[in-house]
Tab-separated table of C-alpha atoms in Angstrom:
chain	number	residue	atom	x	y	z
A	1	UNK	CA	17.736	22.315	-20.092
A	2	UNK	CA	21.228	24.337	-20.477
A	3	UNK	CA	20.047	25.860	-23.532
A	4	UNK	CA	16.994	26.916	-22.120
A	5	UNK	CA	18.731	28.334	-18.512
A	6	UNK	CA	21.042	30.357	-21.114
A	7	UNK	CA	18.141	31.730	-22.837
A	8	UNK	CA	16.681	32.713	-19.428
A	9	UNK	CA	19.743	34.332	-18.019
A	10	UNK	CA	20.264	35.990	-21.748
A	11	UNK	CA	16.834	37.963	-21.844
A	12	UNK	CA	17.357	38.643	-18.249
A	13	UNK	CA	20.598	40.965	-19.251
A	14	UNK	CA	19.142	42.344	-22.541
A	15	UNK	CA	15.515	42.806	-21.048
A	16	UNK	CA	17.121	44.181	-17.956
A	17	UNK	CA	19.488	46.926	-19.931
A	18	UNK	CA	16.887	47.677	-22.516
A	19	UNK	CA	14.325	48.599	-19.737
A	20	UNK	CA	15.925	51.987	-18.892
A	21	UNK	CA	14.367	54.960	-18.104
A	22	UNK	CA	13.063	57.305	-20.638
A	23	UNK	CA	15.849	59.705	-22.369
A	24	UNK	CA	19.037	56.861	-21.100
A	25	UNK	CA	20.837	55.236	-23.413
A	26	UNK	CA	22.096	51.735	-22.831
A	27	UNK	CA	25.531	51.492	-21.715
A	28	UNK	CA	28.127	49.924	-24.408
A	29	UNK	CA	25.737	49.695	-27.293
A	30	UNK	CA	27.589	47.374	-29.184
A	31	UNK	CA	28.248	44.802	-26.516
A	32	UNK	CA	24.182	44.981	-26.125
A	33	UNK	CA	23.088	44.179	-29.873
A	34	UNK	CA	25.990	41.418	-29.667
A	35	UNK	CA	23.700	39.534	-26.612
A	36	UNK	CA	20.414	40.664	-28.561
A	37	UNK	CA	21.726	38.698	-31.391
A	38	UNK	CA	22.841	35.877	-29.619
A	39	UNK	CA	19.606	35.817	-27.520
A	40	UNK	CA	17.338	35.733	-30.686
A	41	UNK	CA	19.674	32.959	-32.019
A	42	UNK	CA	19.376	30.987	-29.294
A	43	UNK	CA	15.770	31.580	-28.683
A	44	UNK	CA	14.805	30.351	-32.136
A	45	UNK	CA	17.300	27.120	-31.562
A	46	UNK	CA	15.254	26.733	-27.934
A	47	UNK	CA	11.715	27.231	-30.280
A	48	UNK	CA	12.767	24.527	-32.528
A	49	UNK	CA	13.544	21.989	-29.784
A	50	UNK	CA	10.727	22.703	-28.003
A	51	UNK	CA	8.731	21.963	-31.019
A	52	UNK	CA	9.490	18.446	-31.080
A	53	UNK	CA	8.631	18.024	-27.328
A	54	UNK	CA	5.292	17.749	-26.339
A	55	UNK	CA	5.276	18.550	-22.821
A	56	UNK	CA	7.886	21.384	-23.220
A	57	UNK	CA	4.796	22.774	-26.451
A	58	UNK	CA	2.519	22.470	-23.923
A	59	UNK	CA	4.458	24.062	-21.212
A	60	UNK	CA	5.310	27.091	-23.215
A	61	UNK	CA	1.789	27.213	-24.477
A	62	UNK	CA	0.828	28.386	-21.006
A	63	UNK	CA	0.682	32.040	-20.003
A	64	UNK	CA	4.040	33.312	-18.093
A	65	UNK	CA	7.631	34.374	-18.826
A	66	UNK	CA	9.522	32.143	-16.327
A	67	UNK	CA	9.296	28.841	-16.046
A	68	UNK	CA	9.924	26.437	-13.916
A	69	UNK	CA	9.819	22.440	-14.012
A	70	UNK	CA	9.991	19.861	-11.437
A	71	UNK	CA	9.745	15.847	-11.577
A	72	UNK	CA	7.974	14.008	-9.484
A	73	UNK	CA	10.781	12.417	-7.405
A	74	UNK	CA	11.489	15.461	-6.524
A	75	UNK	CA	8.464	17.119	-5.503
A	76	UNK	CA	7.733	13.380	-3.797
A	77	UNK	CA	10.579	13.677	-1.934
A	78	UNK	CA	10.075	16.934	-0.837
A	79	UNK	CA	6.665	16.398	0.186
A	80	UNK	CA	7.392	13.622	2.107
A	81	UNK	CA	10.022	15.013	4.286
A	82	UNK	CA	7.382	17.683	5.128
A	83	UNK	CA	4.788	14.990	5.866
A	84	UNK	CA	7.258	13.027	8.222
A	85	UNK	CA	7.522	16.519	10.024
A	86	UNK	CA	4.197	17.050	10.998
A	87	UNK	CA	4.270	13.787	13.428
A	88	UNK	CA	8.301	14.576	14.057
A	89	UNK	CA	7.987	12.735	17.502
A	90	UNK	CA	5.118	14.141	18.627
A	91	UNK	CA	3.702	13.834	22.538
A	92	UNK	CA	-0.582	13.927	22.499
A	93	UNK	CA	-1.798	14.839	26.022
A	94	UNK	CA	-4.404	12.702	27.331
A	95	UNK	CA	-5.724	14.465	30.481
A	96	UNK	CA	-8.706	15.324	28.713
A	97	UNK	CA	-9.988	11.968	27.132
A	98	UNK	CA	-12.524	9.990	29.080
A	99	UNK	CA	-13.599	5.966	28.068
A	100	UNK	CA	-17.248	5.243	28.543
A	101	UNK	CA	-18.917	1.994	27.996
A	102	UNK	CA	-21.628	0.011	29.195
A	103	UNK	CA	-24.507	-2.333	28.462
A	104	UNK	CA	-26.902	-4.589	30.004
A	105	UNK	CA	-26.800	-8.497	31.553
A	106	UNK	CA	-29.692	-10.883	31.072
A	107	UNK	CA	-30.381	-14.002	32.981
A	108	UNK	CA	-32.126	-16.920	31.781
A	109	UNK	CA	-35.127	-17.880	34.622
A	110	UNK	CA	-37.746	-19.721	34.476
A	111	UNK	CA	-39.734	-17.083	33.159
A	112	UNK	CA	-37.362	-16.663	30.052
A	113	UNK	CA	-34.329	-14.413	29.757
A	114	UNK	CA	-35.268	-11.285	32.134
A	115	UNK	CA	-32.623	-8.046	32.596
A	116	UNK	CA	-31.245	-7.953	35.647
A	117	UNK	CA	-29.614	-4.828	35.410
A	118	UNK	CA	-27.691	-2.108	33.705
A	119	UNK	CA	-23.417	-1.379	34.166
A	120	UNK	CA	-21.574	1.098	33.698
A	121	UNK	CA	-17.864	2.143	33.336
A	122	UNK	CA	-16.160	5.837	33.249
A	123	UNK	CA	-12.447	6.316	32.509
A	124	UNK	CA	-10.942	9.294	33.077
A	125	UNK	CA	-6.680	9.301	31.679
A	126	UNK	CA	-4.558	11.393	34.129
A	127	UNK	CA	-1.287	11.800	33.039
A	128	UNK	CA	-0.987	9.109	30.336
A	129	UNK	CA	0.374	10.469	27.087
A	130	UNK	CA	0.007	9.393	22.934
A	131	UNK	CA	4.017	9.093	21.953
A	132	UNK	CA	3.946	9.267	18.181
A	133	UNK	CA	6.223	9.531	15.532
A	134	UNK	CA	5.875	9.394	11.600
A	135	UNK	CA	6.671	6.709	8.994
A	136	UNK	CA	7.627	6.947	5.784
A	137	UNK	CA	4.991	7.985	3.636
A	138	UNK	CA	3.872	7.513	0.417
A	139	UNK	CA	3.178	10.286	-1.505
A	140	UNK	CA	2.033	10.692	-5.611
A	141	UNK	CA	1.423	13.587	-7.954
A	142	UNK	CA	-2.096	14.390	-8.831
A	143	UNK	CA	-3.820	16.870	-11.106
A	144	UNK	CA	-4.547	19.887	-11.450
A	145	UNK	CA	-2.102	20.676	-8.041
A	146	UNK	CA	-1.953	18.285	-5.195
A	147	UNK	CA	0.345	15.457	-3.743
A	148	UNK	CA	-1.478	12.667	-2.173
A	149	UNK	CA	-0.154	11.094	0.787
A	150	UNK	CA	-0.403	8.681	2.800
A	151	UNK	CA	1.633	8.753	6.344
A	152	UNK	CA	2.150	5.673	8.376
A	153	UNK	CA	1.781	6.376	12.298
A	154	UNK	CA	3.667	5.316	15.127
A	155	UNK	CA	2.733	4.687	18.545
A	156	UNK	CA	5.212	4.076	21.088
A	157	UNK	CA	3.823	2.344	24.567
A	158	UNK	CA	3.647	4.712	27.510
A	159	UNK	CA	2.120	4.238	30.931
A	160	UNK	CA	0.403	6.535	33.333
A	161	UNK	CA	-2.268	7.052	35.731
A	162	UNK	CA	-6.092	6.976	35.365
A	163	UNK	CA	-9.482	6.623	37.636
A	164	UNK	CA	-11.730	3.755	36.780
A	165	UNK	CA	-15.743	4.442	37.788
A	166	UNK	CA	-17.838	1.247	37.625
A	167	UNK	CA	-21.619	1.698	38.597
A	168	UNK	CA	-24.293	-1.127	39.022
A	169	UNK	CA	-27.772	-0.280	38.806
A	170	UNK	CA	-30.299	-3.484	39.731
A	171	UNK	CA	-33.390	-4.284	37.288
A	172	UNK	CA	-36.578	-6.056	37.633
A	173	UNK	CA	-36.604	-8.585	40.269
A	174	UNK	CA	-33.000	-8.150	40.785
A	175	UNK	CA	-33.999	-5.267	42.395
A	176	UNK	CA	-35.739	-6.624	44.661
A	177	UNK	CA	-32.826	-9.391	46.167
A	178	UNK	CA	-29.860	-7.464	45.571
A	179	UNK	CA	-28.562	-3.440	46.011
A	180	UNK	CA	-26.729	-1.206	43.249
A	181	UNK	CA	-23.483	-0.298	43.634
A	182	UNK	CA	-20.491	1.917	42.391
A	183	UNK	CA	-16.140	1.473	42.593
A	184	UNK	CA	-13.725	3.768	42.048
A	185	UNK	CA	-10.356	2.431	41.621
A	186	UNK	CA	-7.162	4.724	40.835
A	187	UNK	CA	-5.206	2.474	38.227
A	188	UNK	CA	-2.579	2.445	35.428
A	189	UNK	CA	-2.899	2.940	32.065
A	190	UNK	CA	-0.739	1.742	28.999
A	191	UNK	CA	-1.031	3.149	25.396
A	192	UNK	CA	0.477	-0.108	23.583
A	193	UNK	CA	2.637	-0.073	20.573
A	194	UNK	CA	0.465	0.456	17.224
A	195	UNK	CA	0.736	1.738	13.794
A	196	UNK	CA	-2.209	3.834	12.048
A	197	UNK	CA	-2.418	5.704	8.544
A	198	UNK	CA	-3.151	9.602	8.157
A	199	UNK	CA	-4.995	10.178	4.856
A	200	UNK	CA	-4.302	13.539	3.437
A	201	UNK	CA	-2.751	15.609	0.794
A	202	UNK	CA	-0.593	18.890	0.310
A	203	UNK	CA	-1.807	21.791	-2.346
A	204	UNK	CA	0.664	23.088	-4.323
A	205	UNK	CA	0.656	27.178	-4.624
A	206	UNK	CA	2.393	29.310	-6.873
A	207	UNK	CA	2.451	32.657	-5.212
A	208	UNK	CA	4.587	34.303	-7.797
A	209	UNK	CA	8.143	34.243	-5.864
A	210	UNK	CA	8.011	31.022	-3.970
A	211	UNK	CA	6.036	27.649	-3.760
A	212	UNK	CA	3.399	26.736	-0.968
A	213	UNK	CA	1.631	23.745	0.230
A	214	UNK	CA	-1.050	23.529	2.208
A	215	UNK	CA	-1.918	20.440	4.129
A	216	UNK	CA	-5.484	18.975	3.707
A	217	UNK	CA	-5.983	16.393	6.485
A	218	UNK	CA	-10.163	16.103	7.035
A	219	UNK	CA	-9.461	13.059	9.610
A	220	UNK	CA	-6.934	14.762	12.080
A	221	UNK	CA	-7.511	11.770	14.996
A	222	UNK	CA	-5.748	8.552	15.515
A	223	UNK	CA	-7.432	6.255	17.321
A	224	UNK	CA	-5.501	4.858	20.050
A	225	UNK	CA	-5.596	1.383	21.385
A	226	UNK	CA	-5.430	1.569	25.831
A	227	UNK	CA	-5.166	-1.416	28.093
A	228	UNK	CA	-4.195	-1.588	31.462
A	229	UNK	CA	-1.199	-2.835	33.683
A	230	UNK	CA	-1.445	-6.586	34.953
A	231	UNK	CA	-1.506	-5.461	38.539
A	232	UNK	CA	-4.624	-2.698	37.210
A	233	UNK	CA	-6.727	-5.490	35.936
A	234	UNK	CA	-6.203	-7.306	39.019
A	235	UNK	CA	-7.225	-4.293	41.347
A	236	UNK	CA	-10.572	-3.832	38.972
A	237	UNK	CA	-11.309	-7.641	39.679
A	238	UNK	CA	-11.094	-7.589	42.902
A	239	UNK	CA	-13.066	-5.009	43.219
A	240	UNK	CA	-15.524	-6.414	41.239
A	241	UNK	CA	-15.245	-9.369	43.333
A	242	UNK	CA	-15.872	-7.701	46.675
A	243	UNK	CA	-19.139	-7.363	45.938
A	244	UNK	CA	-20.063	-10.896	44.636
A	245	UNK	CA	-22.145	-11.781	47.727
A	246	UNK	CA	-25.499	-12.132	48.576
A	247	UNK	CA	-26.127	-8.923	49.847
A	248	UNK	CA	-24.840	-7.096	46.484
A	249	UNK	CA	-25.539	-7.818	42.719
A	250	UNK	CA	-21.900	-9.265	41.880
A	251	UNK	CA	-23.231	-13.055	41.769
A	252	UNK	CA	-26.225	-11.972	39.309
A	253	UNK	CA	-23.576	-9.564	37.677
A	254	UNK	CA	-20.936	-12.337	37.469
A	255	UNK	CA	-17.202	-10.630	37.733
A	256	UNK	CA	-15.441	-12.466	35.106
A	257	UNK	CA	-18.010	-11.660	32.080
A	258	UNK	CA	-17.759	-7.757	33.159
A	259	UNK	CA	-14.106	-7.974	33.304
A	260	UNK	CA	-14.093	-9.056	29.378
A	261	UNK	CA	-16.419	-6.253	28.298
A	262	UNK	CA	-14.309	-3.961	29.776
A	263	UNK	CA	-10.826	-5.828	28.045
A	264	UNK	CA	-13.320	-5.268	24.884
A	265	UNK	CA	-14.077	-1.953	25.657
A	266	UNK	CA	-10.248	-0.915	26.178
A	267	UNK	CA	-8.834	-2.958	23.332
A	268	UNK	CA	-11.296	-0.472	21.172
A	269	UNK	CA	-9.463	2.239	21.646
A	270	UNK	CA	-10.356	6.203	21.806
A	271	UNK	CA	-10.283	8.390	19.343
A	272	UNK	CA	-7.671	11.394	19.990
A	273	UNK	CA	-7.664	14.715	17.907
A	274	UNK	CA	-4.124	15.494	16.997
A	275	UNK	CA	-2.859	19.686	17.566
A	276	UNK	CA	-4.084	21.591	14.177
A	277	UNK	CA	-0.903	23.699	15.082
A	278	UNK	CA	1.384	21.077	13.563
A	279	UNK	CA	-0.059	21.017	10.075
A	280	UNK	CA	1.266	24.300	8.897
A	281	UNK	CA	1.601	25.242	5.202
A	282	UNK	CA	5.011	24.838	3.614
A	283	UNK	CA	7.301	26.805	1.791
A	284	UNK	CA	8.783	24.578	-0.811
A	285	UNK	CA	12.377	25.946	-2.325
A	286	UNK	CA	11.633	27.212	-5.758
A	287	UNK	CA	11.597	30.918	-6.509
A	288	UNK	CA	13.003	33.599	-8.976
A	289	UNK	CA	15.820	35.736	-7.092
A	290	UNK	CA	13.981	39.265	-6.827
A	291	UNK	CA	17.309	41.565	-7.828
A	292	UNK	CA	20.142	41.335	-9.860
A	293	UNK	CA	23.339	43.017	-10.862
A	294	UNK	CA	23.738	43.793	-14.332
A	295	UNK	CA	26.917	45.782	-15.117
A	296	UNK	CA	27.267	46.999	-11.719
A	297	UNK	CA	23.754	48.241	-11.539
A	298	UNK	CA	20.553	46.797	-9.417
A	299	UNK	CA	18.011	45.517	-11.859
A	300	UNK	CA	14.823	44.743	-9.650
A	301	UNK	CA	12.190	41.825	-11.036
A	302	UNK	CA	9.215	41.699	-10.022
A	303	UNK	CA	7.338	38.624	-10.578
A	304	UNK	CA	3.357	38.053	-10.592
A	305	UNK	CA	1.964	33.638	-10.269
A	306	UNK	CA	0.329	32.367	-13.185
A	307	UNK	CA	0.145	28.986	-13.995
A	308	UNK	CA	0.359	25.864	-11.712
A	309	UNK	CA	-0.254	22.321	-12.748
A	310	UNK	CA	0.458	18.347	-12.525
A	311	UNK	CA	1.416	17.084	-16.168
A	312	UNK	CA	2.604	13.749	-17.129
A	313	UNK	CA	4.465	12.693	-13.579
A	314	UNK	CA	6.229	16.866	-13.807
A	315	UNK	CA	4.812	19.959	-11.864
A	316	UNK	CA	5.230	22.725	-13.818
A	317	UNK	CA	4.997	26.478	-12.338
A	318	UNK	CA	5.369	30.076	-14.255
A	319	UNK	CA	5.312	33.355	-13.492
A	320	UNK	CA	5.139	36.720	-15.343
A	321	UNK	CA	8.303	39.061	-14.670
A	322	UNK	CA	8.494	42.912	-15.205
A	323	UNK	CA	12.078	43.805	-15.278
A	324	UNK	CA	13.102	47.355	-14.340
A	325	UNK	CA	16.160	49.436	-12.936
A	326	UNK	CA	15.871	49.451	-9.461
A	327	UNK	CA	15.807	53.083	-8.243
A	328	UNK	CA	19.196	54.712	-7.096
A	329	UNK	CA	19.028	55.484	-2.879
């Protein structure tokens, strides 16, 4: 790798001094063919190493002038410290997600099992918010140009207010004995302590002076698991109880069985989108330095992408490089 970073830095200078404008003449002549000479030496010893390497053949096979080679610890590494940063303690507003659920109760008579009506429940979240926070992920190298990942989720318990709607409507000959009814209960929410996995990936770039990857999440939503407070699920059944009396469904309805679709129906969770804006393409730190000095003098570089690729667990990147004086102010 030394010898190769010499022969780099070498045809930098003699490219560099050689590229002069029409009519110069190359300062120092004979310190220039001295650093031709040892460049060509040096490039032939690089040629003959190479040769006996398979993945640095292939890598030089490849169109571009500079090249650059990265294992796949590294690039893991770095790819996983952006992951972690897109769910960097993270806060999901809730306001905006409503629980629905509902279904139907049959009795047994002595005409067979007959509906006796339909329920329904409506949960609005008021201030409740989704605390989450990211894992450490796992992350692999895959061909031609991405890095698979896979980024554990944390969610921390929070608790906040919500509005419970819970609407009876009578069937059949329920109808008939008993009246519908609706409750609405102001209550307390609790997102409780879970763990989820974000599928995704990064793309890998080469853009010529720099490295860029671009997340690829399809499934941006975590779905979180709710349940109320103690006291909450107390307030909902007595409610519910308050109308278990002749006059009102709640003795066909039976309290208790509604109560456990409704545990059921919170211990299901909802489904939350997370922000777009905090999957944002990367800049990874790997680029050719645009100037340099070469005997005092500015030599600009400018560089154009042209190979990118996954090969046996390395990412390799090159670029083309047009070396010229950089014009006096």
């Amino acid at each position: 790798m030394r010898l190769f970073a010499r022969c780099v830095a070498i045809a930098a200078l003699t490219t560099g001094s050689l590229a002069c404008a029409p009519g110069e003449v190359p300062e120092n002549p004979a310190r220039m063919a001295e650093l031709k000479k040892t460049y060509e030496g040096l490039h032939k010893r690089l040629e003959a190493a190479a040769s006996q390497d398979p993945q640095i053949a292939s890598a030089f096979a490849k169109k571009g002038q500079v090249l650059i080679a990265m294992r796949s610890g590294l690039i893991e590494e770095l790819a996983g410290n952006v992951a972690q940063r897109y769910l960097d303690q993270v806060k999901v507003d809730l306001h905006d997600v409503k629980g629905h659920g509902g279904g139907e109760l049959n009795k047994k008579t002595f005409l067979g099992r007959t509906k006796v009506g339909n329920w329904d429940v409506r949960v609005a979240l008021g201030d409740l918010v989704g605390d989450l926070s990211a894992g450490t992920p796992r992350v692999s190298l895959r061909q031609p140009n991405v890095i698979d990942i896979d980024l554990p989720v944390d969610v921390h318990e929070t608790e906040g207010s919500a509005t419970l709607h819970f609407s009876w409507d009578s069937a059949g000959i329920a109808g008939v004995v008993c009246k519908d009814f609706e409750l609405t209960r102001e209550i307390r929410g609790r997102v409780l302590n879970q763990q989820h996995t974000l599928k995704g990936a990064l793309r890998l770039d080469n853009t010529g002076d720099s490295l860029t990857a671009t997340p690829i999440f399809p499934n941006r939503k975590v779905k979180l698991k709710l349940d109320l407070t103690k006291k909450s699920w107390e307030i909902v059944e007595a409610a519910l109880q308050s109308q278990n009396t002749s006059g009102t469904c709640g003795m066909l309805m039976k309290p208790a069985v509604v109560l456990g679709f409704l545990r059921d129906l919170a211990a299901g969770g909802v489904e939350v989108p997370l922000p777009d804006s905090i999957f944002r393409v990367v800049h990874l730190p790997a680029h050719v330095q645009e100037s340099v000095m070469v005997n005092g003098r500015p030599v600009a570089l400018e560089l154009k992408a042209e190979n990118l690729r996954v090969e046996t667990a390395t990412l390799w990147t090159s670029a083309s490089v047009v070396v010229k004086l950089a014009t006096p102010r």
